[in-house]
Structures are given as C-alpha cells and as structure tokens.
Amino acid sequence: MIALPNDDNSCGWYAALAPAAPVKKLKGSQTADYAIIGAGFAGLAAARRLAELKPDARIILIDAQRVAEGASGRNSGFVIDLPHKFSLEHPDAAHKQKLLSLNRAAISQLQGLVERFNIDCQWSAVGKYQGAVGERGEAHLQHFEHLMKDLGEPYRWVEKEELKGVLGTDYYSRAIFTPGSYLMQPAALVRGMGENLPENVELLEQSPIRHLEKQDGKWVLKGDEGTIQTPKLLLGTSIFTKEFGYLKNRLLPVMTFASWTRPLSDLEMKHYTGQLNWGLTPADHAGTTLRMTADRRILIRNTYKHVPKYGANISDDIRRGIHDEHRKAFLARYPEFESVPFTHTWGGVYAISRNFTNFFGELENGVYASACDNGVGAAWGTISGTLLADLAVGADSQSLRDIQYVTGMPSLNPPEPFLGMGVKFRIALAKWQSRSEL
C-alpha cells in the first residue's frame, strides 16, 4: 500500500494564488514514452528537459495533488546558490565547486523560465542574510566566514544597526550577507511552470498512483481510474520514493513549519522601520528563518518534526502548538505588531539522509530517480530533474558528470523503534541547544 501525501490545507503561499484551472485527471488506459511521477521542482524540470530532447515523444507528468500543493510550494521561498552548510564542510574542494556550479545553473534556468513566461512569483535577486541572535549564533557565523573564505565566495558582515535597518528589528546581533541567492513565491513559481509546459507534456493532477509493477518489459502505473504504461519511469518523488519500494530504510521524512501574517496595512507600515523583500536564515541551523515578502507579509519558520506517516502525524493540537511557538518568535522580534494576526500555519515534508547524501541515478532498468534534497529543494530539484532527463535518454554533459560526482547512496537507517527515538532525540536536542537563537 502506497502512503500518499497528506498535507494540510493551510499553506499560505498556495492560498494567496488565484483559483487553479480545472483539473485533468488520469482516466482510462494510457501509454507514454516517458512517465514522471511528482510535479514539483524535480518533476517539472525533468518533463521540460525530456520534451526538449525528445520533441516527438509522449510524456506524462502525474501528481497525487494539484501542482504547488506539495512540498515545492511550501518552502520559505529561497533559491540558494551556495551549498548547504554541511556540504560546505566537505573536504573535497571539487565537490563544493561542482555543487555551486549546479545550483547556479538551476537559478539561471528558473530565471529564464520566469522571464520567458512572465511568471508572477516575486522573483528577485536580493541575496540572503544569515543572522545570529547571540554568542552561539555568532560562533556559527565565524565558522561560516571561514567556509566562505575557503570557497572563495563573496560575503560581507552586517552589523547590528545596519541589520536593524533591513529587518526592522534589533533582535539580531550580526549577520553575514551573501549576494547569490534569490527569493520567490514558491507556489506561484511552481504553478507558473506547470501552466507553461511544452506541448508534448501532458500534466495529470489529483491522480495518485496506487501501485507500480512491471509487465512485458514495461512499467505499469495504476491509479484510481486509469493506468499508464511506459518503458521509462522518472521519479521526482523525494521522500515518497520509498513508497514505490526504492531507497527503503535510507530516507528520513522530516516536516518543517511556517506561519505568516496578513499583509501589513499602510498604517502598520509607517511603524515598520525595515525594508521589504528580504530573507534571513539562521546561523544556527535549528534557529528561525525570517522573511518579509514583497507584499508586506512577515513569515516565521522553525519547528521540526519526524513524520513517518507524513501529514497524518500532525494533529490540529500539534499545529496549534506550533502556531503558538511561531507567535512567540514573531512577537520577540516585532512586539509592535501584536495586533497583526497569523493567517496561515503550514508544514511541508522533505527527505534527509543520515550521511547527508543525495541520491541521483537509475534505480533499476528503466527507473530513474532524484531523491533526498536534504532541505535545499528549489535549486537542487530543478537541476537534478533536468539532468535526470539527460540520464534517461543517454545524453552526456559536464553537468551530468558533475551531479554524478557529488551524489551517492544515502546510508541505511537503524530499524524502528530505534530510528524514531533517535530522530526525535536529535531534533529535541538541537532545539534545546539552539533555544537562544529561536
């Protein structure tokens, strides 16, 4: 039995969109030259690239939800060029440079699509702040500075007063600014890409695949009201890859949560002393992500949960508790906005691995996957999906060789109940250690 996404219905990014176009679902018996499960960043990129490489092929892109309802539309709206902090500590300099090159190729690709199709998604090249609250955070920033120097990438320190002028709060002591990151409205970006797919890509939504099997050398995808038969299957399913029998006991499902306000009024903006359209990630990775969107919303993201049953693990009581935690973090930064309510609190599931390794490649004959983004999905999903299409058709490029160089096999997890106990302990420990940075 394949466990399906079980996301909440309270994602602010998705709620801010106009109503979606009428849905097209899987019905009857279909055949395709290529089928892709999962219409997030990876699946959308794979479909577009396949269509470019094989313009006469029939390509079906299918998702259990509407485009942008899943994880790709639920992140905090960063497209980050720098490798993740753990990857920055990798001893192989070539490994880090290849990751950087891949991420920047993804950003270039996304920007090209935004410009080509005029996707209204608040796309902006404004860089990113990494902020510290106190001594613990500043120690992390010192380490980050060392990593930036080692990588040879530009950065600059932002001291308290200048930072206050950006953020509109004196809660943070210092930050490091890096110029290469972009901000966007993730649900708007993902939907815009889904609405502008090549003509030989057919998008089917709200069409969960319940069963996968091989018959006469071809893969058969079975849904509620139809089937798809294809010789080649690409999985852009991230954590759900294990539901199809692959990478079992190698991926950890983690959910992180965000809340945001309604847009600040003109009167409230007179009391806000900062700028619009910036993003800050925590120096201490278990701290709080903070954003002021281009349309005047303040977003808070922290709180992590191990969710082996995905959204089914999160009850209304848990979500209310998370809302209250976010509210506390919000008021610590902006006490003057006590009367400004949160309109949405939501979660999104992503995959991490114990050895912090992303999977990319062929799982078995005719089945390809990019799985386990380790929390940096927008850029990684885009470039890995693109290059997965290259791999599936036998194309070659330096970028394909680069992604094969930096990926591998996620390590095996210990069995339950030890896995769940260990993950919950690590999350609780990180939260306690980072309490001064929340």
Tab-separated table of C-alpha atoms in Angstrom:
chain	number	residue	atom	x	y	z
A	1	MET	CA	0.000	0.000	0.000
A	2	ILE	CA	1.493	3.301	-1.110
A	3	ALA	CA	1.159	6.038	1.512
A	4	LEU	CA	0.193	9.257	-0.230
A	5	PRO	CA	0.928	12.886	0.612
A	6	ASN	CA	-1.250	14.076	3.448
A	7	ASP	CA	-0.585	17.819	3.501
A	8	ASP	CA	-2.609	20.350	5.459
A	9	ASN	CA	-4.883	22.774	3.641
A	10	SER	CA	-3.398	25.875	5.250
A	11	CYS	CA	-0.346	26.729	3.127
A	12	GLY	CA	-0.236	30.495	2.887
A	13	TRP	CA	1.677	30.555	-0.392
A	14	TYR	CA	-0.965	28.389	-2.096
A	15	ALA	CA	-3.884	30.255	-0.535
A	16	ALA	CA	-2.515	33.522	-1.963
A	17	LEU	CA	-2.839	32.218	-5.531
A	18	ALA	CA	-5.824	32.707	-7.794
A	19	PRO	CA	-8.057	29.639	-8.162
A	20	ALA	CA	-6.426	26.909	-10.223
A	21	ALA	CA	-7.596	25.950	-13.695
A	22	PRO	CA	-9.874	22.895	-13.981
A	23	VAL	CA	-8.015	19.715	-13.149
A	24	LYS	CA	-7.202	16.987	-15.665
A	25	LYS	CA	-7.012	13.539	-14.079
A	26	LEU	CA	-5.754	10.134	-15.151
A	27	LYS	CA	-8.566	8.186	-16.772
A	28	GLY	CA	-8.519	5.009	-18.828
A	29	SER	CA	-5.512	3.176	-20.256
A	30	GLN	CA	-2.689	5.488	-21.316
A	31	THR	CA	0.679	4.862	-22.930
A	32	ALA	CA	3.674	7.164	-22.819
A	33	ASP	CA	7.274	7.137	-23.966
A	34	TYR	CA	8.197	8.614	-20.592
A	35	ALA	CA	6.208	8.949	-17.385
A	36	ILE	CA	7.204	11.161	-14.464
A	37	ILE	CA	5.670	10.856	-11.008
A	38	GLY	CA	5.789	14.017	-8.927
A	39	ALA	CA	5.155	17.517	-10.327
A	40	GLY	CA	7.412	19.502	-8.011
A	41	PHE	CA	10.645	21.222	-8.947
A	42	ALA	CA	12.317	17.963	-9.998
A	43	GLY	CA	9.400	16.529	-11.950
A	44	LEU	CA	8.632	19.771	-13.770
A	45	ALA	CA	12.279	20.192	-14.760
A	46	ALA	CA	12.532	16.587	-15.927
A	47	ALA	CA	9.396	16.911	-18.055
A	48	ARG	CA	10.606	20.104	-19.714
A	49	ARG	CA	14.034	18.687	-20.449
A	50	LEU	CA	12.635	15.432	-21.838
A	51	ALA	CA	10.352	17.424	-24.124
A	52	GLU	CA	13.347	19.403	-25.407
A	53	LEU	CA	15.426	16.288	-26.008
A	54	LYS	CA	12.582	14.173	-27.422
A	55	PRO	CA	10.116	16.575	-29.088
A	56	ASP	CA	8.202	13.724	-30.739
A	57	ALA	CA	7.817	11.675	-27.554
A	58	ARG	CA	4.654	11.498	-25.486
A	59	ILE	CA	5.462	12.497	-21.909
A	60	ILE	CA	3.060	12.220	-18.976
A	61	LEU	CA	3.716	14.121	-15.751
A	62	ILE	CA	1.445	12.969	-12.936
A	63	ASP	CA	0.901	14.051	-9.342
A	64	ALA	CA	-1.321	12.954	-6.463
A	65	GLN	CA	-2.140	16.605	-5.710
A	66	ARG	CA	-2.510	19.842	-7.614
A	67	VAL	CA	0.742	21.426	-8.732
A	68	ALA	CA	2.121	23.649	-5.915
A	69	GLU	CA	0.079	21.957	-3.181
A	70	GLY	CA	3.007	19.738	-2.179
A	71	ALA	CA	6.465	20.366	-0.779
A	72	SER	CA	7.721	22.504	-3.678
A	73	GLY	CA	5.037	25.100	-2.980
A	74	ARG	CA	5.551	25.047	0.791
A	75	ASN	CA	9.163	26.138	1.313
A	76	SER	CA	10.226	29.566	2.535
A	77	GLY	CA	10.867	30.945	-0.941
A	78	PHE	CA	14.680	30.809	-1.136
A	79	VAL	CA	16.629	29.632	-4.173
A	80	ILE	CA	20.130	29.323	-2.754
A	81	ASP	CA	23.303	29.166	-4.813
A	82	LEU	CA	25.682	28.178	-2.021
A	83	PRO	CA	25.916	24.534	-0.994
A	84	HIS	CA	24.285	23.673	2.304
A	85	LYS	CA	26.407	24.332	5.387
A	86	PHE	CA	27.155	20.629	5.852
A	87	SER	CA	28.234	20.364	2.223
A	88	LEU	CA	30.455	23.407	2.681
A	89	GLU	CA	32.398	21.379	5.236
A	90	HIS	CA	33.136	18.661	2.677
A	91	PRO	CA	36.897	18.033	2.478
A	92	ASP	CA	36.901	17.806	-1.336
A	93	ALA	CA	37.145	21.287	-2.895
A	94	ALA	CA	35.992	19.955	-6.272
A	95	HIS	CA	32.852	18.557	-4.637
A	96	LYS	CA	31.901	22.002	-3.328
A	97	GLN	CA	32.649	23.792	-6.584
A	98	LYS	CA	30.550	21.340	-8.551
A	99	LEU	CA	27.615	21.840	-6.161
A	100	LEU	CA	27.940	25.587	-6.536
A	101	SER	CA	28.007	25.317	-10.323
A	102	LEU	CA	24.942	23.058	-10.349
A	103	ASN	CA	22.970	25.366	-8.067
A	104	ARG	CA	23.793	28.386	-10.214
A	105	ALA	CA	22.760	26.524	-13.353
A	106	ALA	CA	19.405	25.865	-11.669
A	107	ILE	CA	18.970	29.533	-10.766
A	108	SER	CA	19.761	30.564	-14.335
A	109	GLN	CA	17.246	28.051	-15.640
A	110	LEU	CA	14.500	29.221	-13.288
A	111	GLN	CA	15.145	32.874	-14.074
A	112	GLY	CA	14.923	32.106	-17.768
A	113	LEU	CA	11.522	30.468	-17.293
A	114	VAL	CA	10.233	33.337	-15.146
A	115	GLU	CA	11.242	35.850	-17.819
A	116	ARG	CA	10.126	33.764	-20.801
A	117	PHE	CA	6.643	33.041	-19.444
A	118	ASN	CA	6.230	36.192	-17.369
A	119	ILE	CA	5.574	34.161	-14.209
A	120	ASP	CA	4.384	36.495	-11.454
A	121	CYS	CA	6.182	34.952	-8.472
A	122	GLN	CA	8.044	37.832	-6.783
A	123	TRP	CA	11.302	36.579	-8.334
A	124	SER	CA	14.103	38.788	-7.084
A	125	ALA	CA	17.900	38.733	-6.914
A	126	VAL	CA	18.302	40.239	-3.456
A	127	GLY	CA	20.746	37.850	-1.794
A	128	LYS	CA	20.341	36.369	1.677
A	129	TYR	CA	21.225	37.221	5.264
A	130	GLN	CA	22.424	34.609	7.721
A	131	GLY	CA	21.660	36.014	11.136
A	132	ALA	CA	22.828	35.491	14.724
A	133	VAL	CA	20.904	36.399	17.858
A	134	GLY	CA	23.681	35.923	20.419
A	135	GLU	CA	27.033	34.310	21.140
A	136	ARG	CA	26.073	30.844	19.906
A	137	GLY	CA	24.868	32.225	16.595
A	138	GLU	CA	27.900	34.462	16.207
A	139	ALA	CA	30.187	31.471	16.685
A	140	HIS	CA	28.364	29.778	13.820
A	141	LEU	CA	28.822	32.907	11.708
A	142	GLN	CA	32.568	32.898	12.370
A	143	HIS	CA	32.658	29.313	11.130
A	144	PHE	CA	30.577	30.274	8.090
A	145	GLU	CA	33.035	33.080	7.298
A	146	HIS	CA	35.861	30.535	7.316
A	147	LEU	CA	33.904	28.334	4.903
A	148	MET	CA	33.225	31.291	2.589
A	149	LYS	CA	36.906	32.197	2.505
A	150	ASP	CA	37.799	28.589	1.754
A	151	LEU	CA	35.267	28.510	-1.073
A	152	GLY	CA	36.417	31.870	-2.438
A	153	GLU	CA	32.902	33.297	-2.471
A	154	PRO	CA	31.905	36.911	-1.751
A	155	TYR	CA	30.274	37.826	1.548
A	156	ARG	CA	30.144	40.747	3.938
A	157	TRP	CA	29.405	41.269	7.619
A	158	VAL	CA	26.303	43.273	8.506
A	159	GLU	CA	26.418	44.794	11.969
A	160	LYS	CA	23.504	45.357	14.313
A	161	GLU	CA	22.421	48.869	13.298
A	162	GLU	CA	22.585	48.231	9.557
A	163	LEU	CA	20.793	44.925	10.060
A	164	LYS	CA	18.052	46.649	12.043
A	165	GLY	CA	17.535	48.994	9.101
A	166	VAL	CA	16.890	45.992	6.857
A	167	LEU	CA	14.873	43.773	9.186
A	168	GLY	CA	13.006	46.395	11.163
A	169	THR	CA	14.001	44.712	14.441
A	170	ASP	CA	17.031	44.865	16.739
A	171	TYR	CA	16.596	41.214	17.751
A	172	TYR	CA	19.680	40.116	15.798
A	173	SER	CA	23.250	40.976	16.758
A	174	ARG	CA	25.010	40.453	13.421
A	175	ALA	CA	24.639	38.742	10.072
A	176	ILE	CA	26.622	37.694	7.042
A	177	PHE	CA	25.176	38.714	3.683
A	178	THR	CA	25.787	36.596	0.592
A	179	PRO	CA	24.656	38.030	-2.767
A	180	GLY	CA	23.868	34.966	-4.888
A	181	SER	CA	20.521	33.786	-3.500
A	182	TYR	CA	17.130	34.623	-4.970
A	183	LEU	CA	13.715	34.998	-3.355
A	184	MET	CA	10.372	33.997	-4.838
A	185	GLN	CA	6.806	32.951	-4.096
A	186	PRO	CA	7.250	29.176	-4.389
A	187	ALA	CA	3.668	28.162	-5.093
A	188	ALA	CA	3.343	30.839	-7.777
A	189	LEU	CA	6.618	29.789	-9.390
A	190	VAL	CA	5.759	26.093	-9.420
A	191	ARG	CA	2.246	26.669	-10.735
A	192	GLY	CA	3.591	29.010	-13.404
A	193	MET	CA	5.987	26.335	-14.616
A	194	GLY	CA	3.174	23.781	-14.610
A	195	GLU	CA	0.994	26.064	-16.710
A	196	ASN	CA	3.712	26.540	-19.329
A	197	LEU	CA	4.925	23.030	-20.083
A	198	PRO	CA	5.886	22.027	-23.649
A	199	GLU	CA	3.092	20.756	-25.888
A	200	ASN	CA	4.221	17.130	-25.763
A	201	VAL	CA	3.943	17.025	-21.958
A	202	GLU	CA	0.560	16.054	-20.536
A	203	LEU	CA	0.030	17.082	-16.913
A	204	LEU	CA	-2.346	14.950	-14.832
A	205	GLU	CA	-3.197	16.099	-11.298
A	206	GLN	CA	-5.130	14.711	-8.335
A	207	SER	CA	-4.239	11.303	-9.747
A	208	PRO	CA	-2.427	9.234	-7.113
A	209	ILE	CA	-0.537	6.178	-8.293
A	210	ARG	CA	-1.565	3.335	-6.004
A	211	HIS	CA	0.526	0.531	-7.462
A	212	LEU	CA	3.593	0.095	-9.652
A	213	GLU	CA	4.558	-3.116	-11.446
A	214	LYS	CA	6.410	-4.380	-14.472
A	215	GLN	CA	4.600	-6.230	-17.275
A	216	ASP	CA	6.182	-7.447	-20.504
A	217	GLY	CA	9.199	-5.231	-20.071
A	218	LYS	CA	7.196	-2.063	-19.400
A	219	TRP	CA	6.195	-0.261	-16.239
A	220	VAL	CA	2.515	-0.033	-15.381
A	221	LEU	CA	1.351	2.768	-13.115
A	222	LYS	CA	-2.067	2.057	-11.622
A	223	GLY	CA	-4.302	4.852	-10.410
A	224	ASP	CA	-7.877	5.035	-9.184
A	225	GLU	CA	-9.440	5.499	-12.617
A	226	GLY	CA	-6.718	4.579	-15.061
A	227	THR	CA	-3.279	3.213	-15.860
A	228	ILE	CA	-0.146	4.396	-17.640
A	229	GLN	CA	2.177	2.018	-19.457
A	230	THR	CA	5.700	3.259	-20.176
A	231	PRO	CA	9.164	1.843	-20.875
A	232	LYS	CA	10.845	4.574	-18.830
A	233	LEU	CA	9.773	5.996	-15.492
A	234	LEU	CA	11.274	9.008	-13.716
A	235	LEU	CA	10.569	9.565	-10.024
A	236	GLY	CA	10.554	13.148	-8.808
A	237	THR	CA	9.017	11.950	-5.589
A	238	SER	CA	11.631	12.851	-2.956
A	239	ILE	CA	10.657	11.236	0.358
A	240	PHE	CA	7.818	9.301	-1.317
A	241	THR	CA	10.320	7.358	-3.445
A	242	LYS	CA	10.399	4.766	-0.695
A	243	GLU	CA	6.646	4.220	-1.111
A	244	PHE	CA	7.403	2.687	-4.512
A	245	GLY	CA	9.862	0.251	-2.941
A	246	TYR	CA	13.091	2.146	-3.620
A	247	LEU	CA	15.639	3.531	-1.154
A	248	LYS	CA	13.714	1.903	1.663
A	249	ASN	CA	15.217	2.486	5.106
A	250	ARG	CA	17.506	5.171	3.652
A	251	LEU	CA	15.348	8.324	3.725
A	252	LEU	CA	14.096	10.220	6.771
A	253	PRO	CA	10.814	12.149	6.466
A	254	VAL	CA	11.023	15.464	8.302
A	255	MET	CA	8.438	18.225	8.348
A	256	THR	CA	9.243	21.855	8.974
A	257	PHE	CA	6.626	24.529	9.637
A	258	ALA	CA	5.970	28.163	8.827
A	259	SER	CA	3.441	30.837	9.713
A	260	TRP	CA	2.831	34.219	8.179
A	261	THR	CA	0.824	37.343	8.752
A	262	ARG	CA	-1.670	39.062	6.540
A	263	PRO	CA	-0.126	41.909	4.522
A	264	LEU	CA	0.717	44.838	6.778
A	265	SER	CA	-1.562	47.839	6.310
A	266	ASP	CA	-0.357	51.282	5.233
A	267	LEU	CA	-0.638	52.445	8.838
A	268	GLU	CA	1.328	49.461	10.122
A	269	MET	CA	4.000	50.069	7.514
A	270	LYS	CA	4.543	53.518	9.000
A	271	HIS	CA	5.633	51.783	12.221
A	272	TYR	CA	7.804	49.261	10.389
A	273	THR	CA	11.365	50.564	10.195
A	274	GLY	CA	12.830	47.947	7.859
A	275	GLN	CA	12.763	47.138	4.163
A	276	LEU	CA	10.554	44.949	2.015
A	277	ASN	CA	11.543	41.743	0.256
A	278	TRP	CA	14.397	40.189	2.213
A	279	GLY	CA	15.148	36.773	3.650
A	280	LEU	CA	17.184	35.659	6.651
A	281	THR	CA	18.212	32.140	7.542
A	282	PRO	CA	19.599	31.247	10.970
A	283	ALA	CA	23.315	30.983	11.614
A	284	ASP	CA	22.428	28.072	13.880
A	285	HIS	CA	20.617	25.650	11.582
A	286	ALA	CA	17.973	24.838	14.209
A	287	GLY	CA	17.105	28.517	14.635
A	288	THR	CA	14.431	30.630	12.949
A	289	THR	CA	14.084	31.579	9.302
A	290	LEU	CA	12.558	35.030	8.813
A	291	ARG	CA	11.180	36.769	5.724
A	292	MET	CA	9.462	39.976	4.786
A	293	THR	CA	7.762	39.326	1.469
A	294	ALA	CA	7.359	41.800	-1.346
A	295	ASP	CA	3.646	42.022	-0.487
A	296	ARG	CA	4.275	43.003	3.167
A	297	ARG	CA	3.840	39.662	4.938
A	298	ILE	CA	6.186	38.593	7.734
A	299	LEU	CA	6.977	34.875	7.685
A	300	ILE	CA	8.436	32.841	10.552
A	301	ARG	CA	9.750	29.315	10.043
A	302	ASN	CA	11.076	26.958	12.689
A	303	THR	CA	9.990	23.731	14.416
A	304	TYR	CA	10.888	20.327	13.006
A	305	LYS	CA	9.048	17.035	13.378
A	306	HIS	CA	9.859	13.449	12.396
A	307	VAL	CA	6.797	12.329	10.412
A	308	PRO	CA	6.966	8.644	9.370
A	309	LYS	CA	3.278	8.888	8.379
A	310	TYR	CA	3.750	12.301	6.771
A	311	GLY	CA	0.924	14.746	7.423
A	312	ALA	CA	-1.045	12.127	9.333
A	313	ASN	CA	1.419	12.598	12.194
A	314	ILE	CA	0.345	16.227	12.665
A	315	SER	CA	-2.913	16.773	14.555
A	316	ASP	CA	-4.788	20.041	14.976
A	317	ASP	CA	-3.495	20.235	18.542
A	318	ILE	CA	0.105	19.906	17.344
A	319	ARG	CA	-0.475	22.566	14.691
A	320	ARG	CA	-1.965	24.940	17.276
A	321	GLY	CA	1.097	24.410	19.464
A	322	ILE	CA	3.364	25.198	16.512
A	323	HIS	CA	1.321	28.320	15.793
A	324	ASP	CA	1.884	29.437	19.378
A	325	GLU	CA	5.653	28.793	19.130
A	326	HIS	CA	5.808	30.848	15.960
A	327	ARG	CA	3.781	33.592	17.584
A	328	LYS	CA	6.270	33.792	20.429
A	329	ALA	CA	9.172	34.085	17.972
A	330	PHE	CA	7.290	36.716	15.973
A	331	LEU	CA	6.480	38.908	18.980
A	332	ALA	CA	10.062	38.646	20.263
A	333	ARG	CA	11.104	40.331	17.025
A	334	TYR	CA	8.125	42.598	16.357
A	335	PRO	CA	6.270	43.366	19.610
A	336	GLU	CA	4.746	46.454	17.983
A	337	PHE	CA	2.715	44.146	15.723
A	338	GLU	CA	0.928	42.249	18.479
A	339	SER	CA	-2.404	43.065	16.838
A	340	VAL	CA	-1.310	41.622	13.475
A	341	PRO	CA	-2.579	38.025	13.272
A	342	PHE	CA	-1.145	34.995	11.554
A	343	THR	CA	-3.440	33.931	8.752
A	344	HIS	CA	-1.817	30.572	7.959
A	345	THR	CA	0.377	27.967	9.640
A	346	TRP	CA	1.547	25.077	7.480
A	347	GLY	CA	4.053	22.271	7.187
A	348	GLY	CA	5.968	20.620	4.381
A	349	VAL	CA	7.692	17.232	4.234
A	350	TYR	CA	11.173	16.737	2.863
A	351	ALA	CA	13.762	13.955	2.854
A	352	ILE	CA	17.083	13.922	4.641
A	353	SER	CA	19.696	11.185	4.912
A	354	ARG	CA	21.929	10.292	7.831
A	355	ASN	CA	25.091	10.711	5.745
A	356	PHE	CA	23.762	13.880	4.091
A	357	THR	CA	23.994	12.298	0.652
A	358	ASN	CA	21.586	12.952	-2.222
A	359	PHE	CA	20.549	10.099	-4.499
A	360	PHE	CA	20.625	10.562	-8.265
A	361	GLY	CA	20.599	7.823	-10.841
A	362	GLU	CA	18.998	4.680	-12.227
A	363	LEU	CA	17.344	2.524	-9.579
A	364	GLU	CA	16.761	-0.412	-11.888
A	365	ASN	CA	16.324	-0.894	-15.610
A	366	GLY	CA	14.069	1.897	-16.841
A	367	VAL	CA	13.501	3.599	-13.465
A	368	TYR	CA	15.351	6.820	-12.615
A	369	ALA	CA	15.144	8.989	-9.528
A	370	SER	CA	16.389	12.098	-7.835
A	371	ALA	CA	15.619	11.780	-4.139
A	372	CYS	CA	16.672	13.300	-0.851
A	373	ASP	CA	17.319	17.021	-1.282
A	374	ASN	CA	18.397	17.388	2.376
A	375	GLY	CA	16.391	20.585	2.759
A	376	VAL	CA	17.573	22.646	-0.229
A	377	GLY	CA	14.950	21.630	-2.756
A	378	ALA	CA	14.308	24.514	-5.159
A	379	ALA	CA	17.705	24.668	-6.834
A	380	TRP	CA	18.572	21.015	-6.311
A	381	GLY	CA	15.212	19.772	-7.546
A	382	THR	CA	15.462	21.891	-10.665
A	383	ILE	CA	18.951	20.845	-11.705
A	384	SER	CA	18.631	17.208	-10.652
A	385	GLY	CA	15.348	16.826	-12.532
A	386	THR	CA	16.871	18.371	-15.639
A	387	LEU	CA	19.898	16.088	-15.556
A	388	LEU	CA	17.795	13.028	-14.725
A	389	ALA	CA	16.134	13.524	-18.101
A	390	ASP	CA	19.580	13.626	-19.717
A	391	LEU	CA	20.470	10.375	-17.995
A	392	ALA	CA	17.219	8.714	-19.088
A	393	VAL	CA	17.804	9.475	-22.769
A	394	GLY	CA	21.533	8.744	-22.731
A	395	ALA	CA	22.719	12.326	-23.196
A	396	ASP	CA	26.073	13.407	-21.803
A	397	SER	CA	27.316	16.695	-20.422
A	398	GLN	CA	29.761	18.093	-17.891
A	399	SER	CA	26.823	18.936	-15.624
A	400	LEU	CA	25.659	15.316	-15.702
A	401	ARG	CA	29.122	14.124	-14.786
A	402	ASP	CA	29.233	16.748	-12.018
A	403	ILE	CA	25.982	15.633	-10.420
A	404	GLN	CA	27.093	12.024	-10.556
A	405	TYR	CA	30.317	13.101	-8.835
A	406	VAL	CA	28.546	14.769	-5.896
A	407	THR	CA	25.757	12.232	-5.296
A	408	GLY	CA	25.720	8.735	-3.883
A	409	MET	CA	23.719	6.310	-1.791
A	410	PRO	CA	22.021	7.544	1.388
A	411	SER	CA	23.113	5.430	4.333
A	412	LEU	CA	20.880	2.811	5.904
A	413	ASN	CA	18.781	3.809	8.891
A	414	PRO	CA	18.561	1.761	12.072
A	415	PRO	CA	15.326	-0.210	12.480
A	416	GLU	CA	12.267	1.082	14.281
A	417	PRO	CA	11.612	1.905	17.044
A	418	PHE	CA	15.253	2.959	17.435
A	419	LEU	CA	15.131	5.200	14.348
A	420	GLY	CA	12.140	7.199	15.550
A	421	MET	CA	13.550	7.503	19.046
A	422	GLY	CA	16.901	8.673	17.713
A	423	VAL	CA	15.463	11.241	15.301
A	424	LYS	CA	13.136	12.692	17.920
A	425	PHE	CA	16.010	12.928	20.385
A	426	ARG	CA	18.250	14.684	17.846
A	427	ILE	CA	15.519	17.185	16.959
A	428	ALA	CA	14.773	17.875	20.628
A	429	LEU	CA	18.474	18.238	21.422
A	430	ALA	CA	19.016	20.657	18.522
A	431	LYS	CA	16.029	22.723	19.641
A	432	TRP	CA	17.351	22.889	23.213
A	433	GLN	CA	20.871	23.767	22.101
A	434	SER	CA	19.554	26.469	19.771
A	435	ARG	CA	16.985	27.887	22.180
A	436	SER	CA	18.851	31.201	22.453
A	437	GLU	CA	18.695	31.602	18.648
A	438	LEU	CA	14.994	30.910	18.243
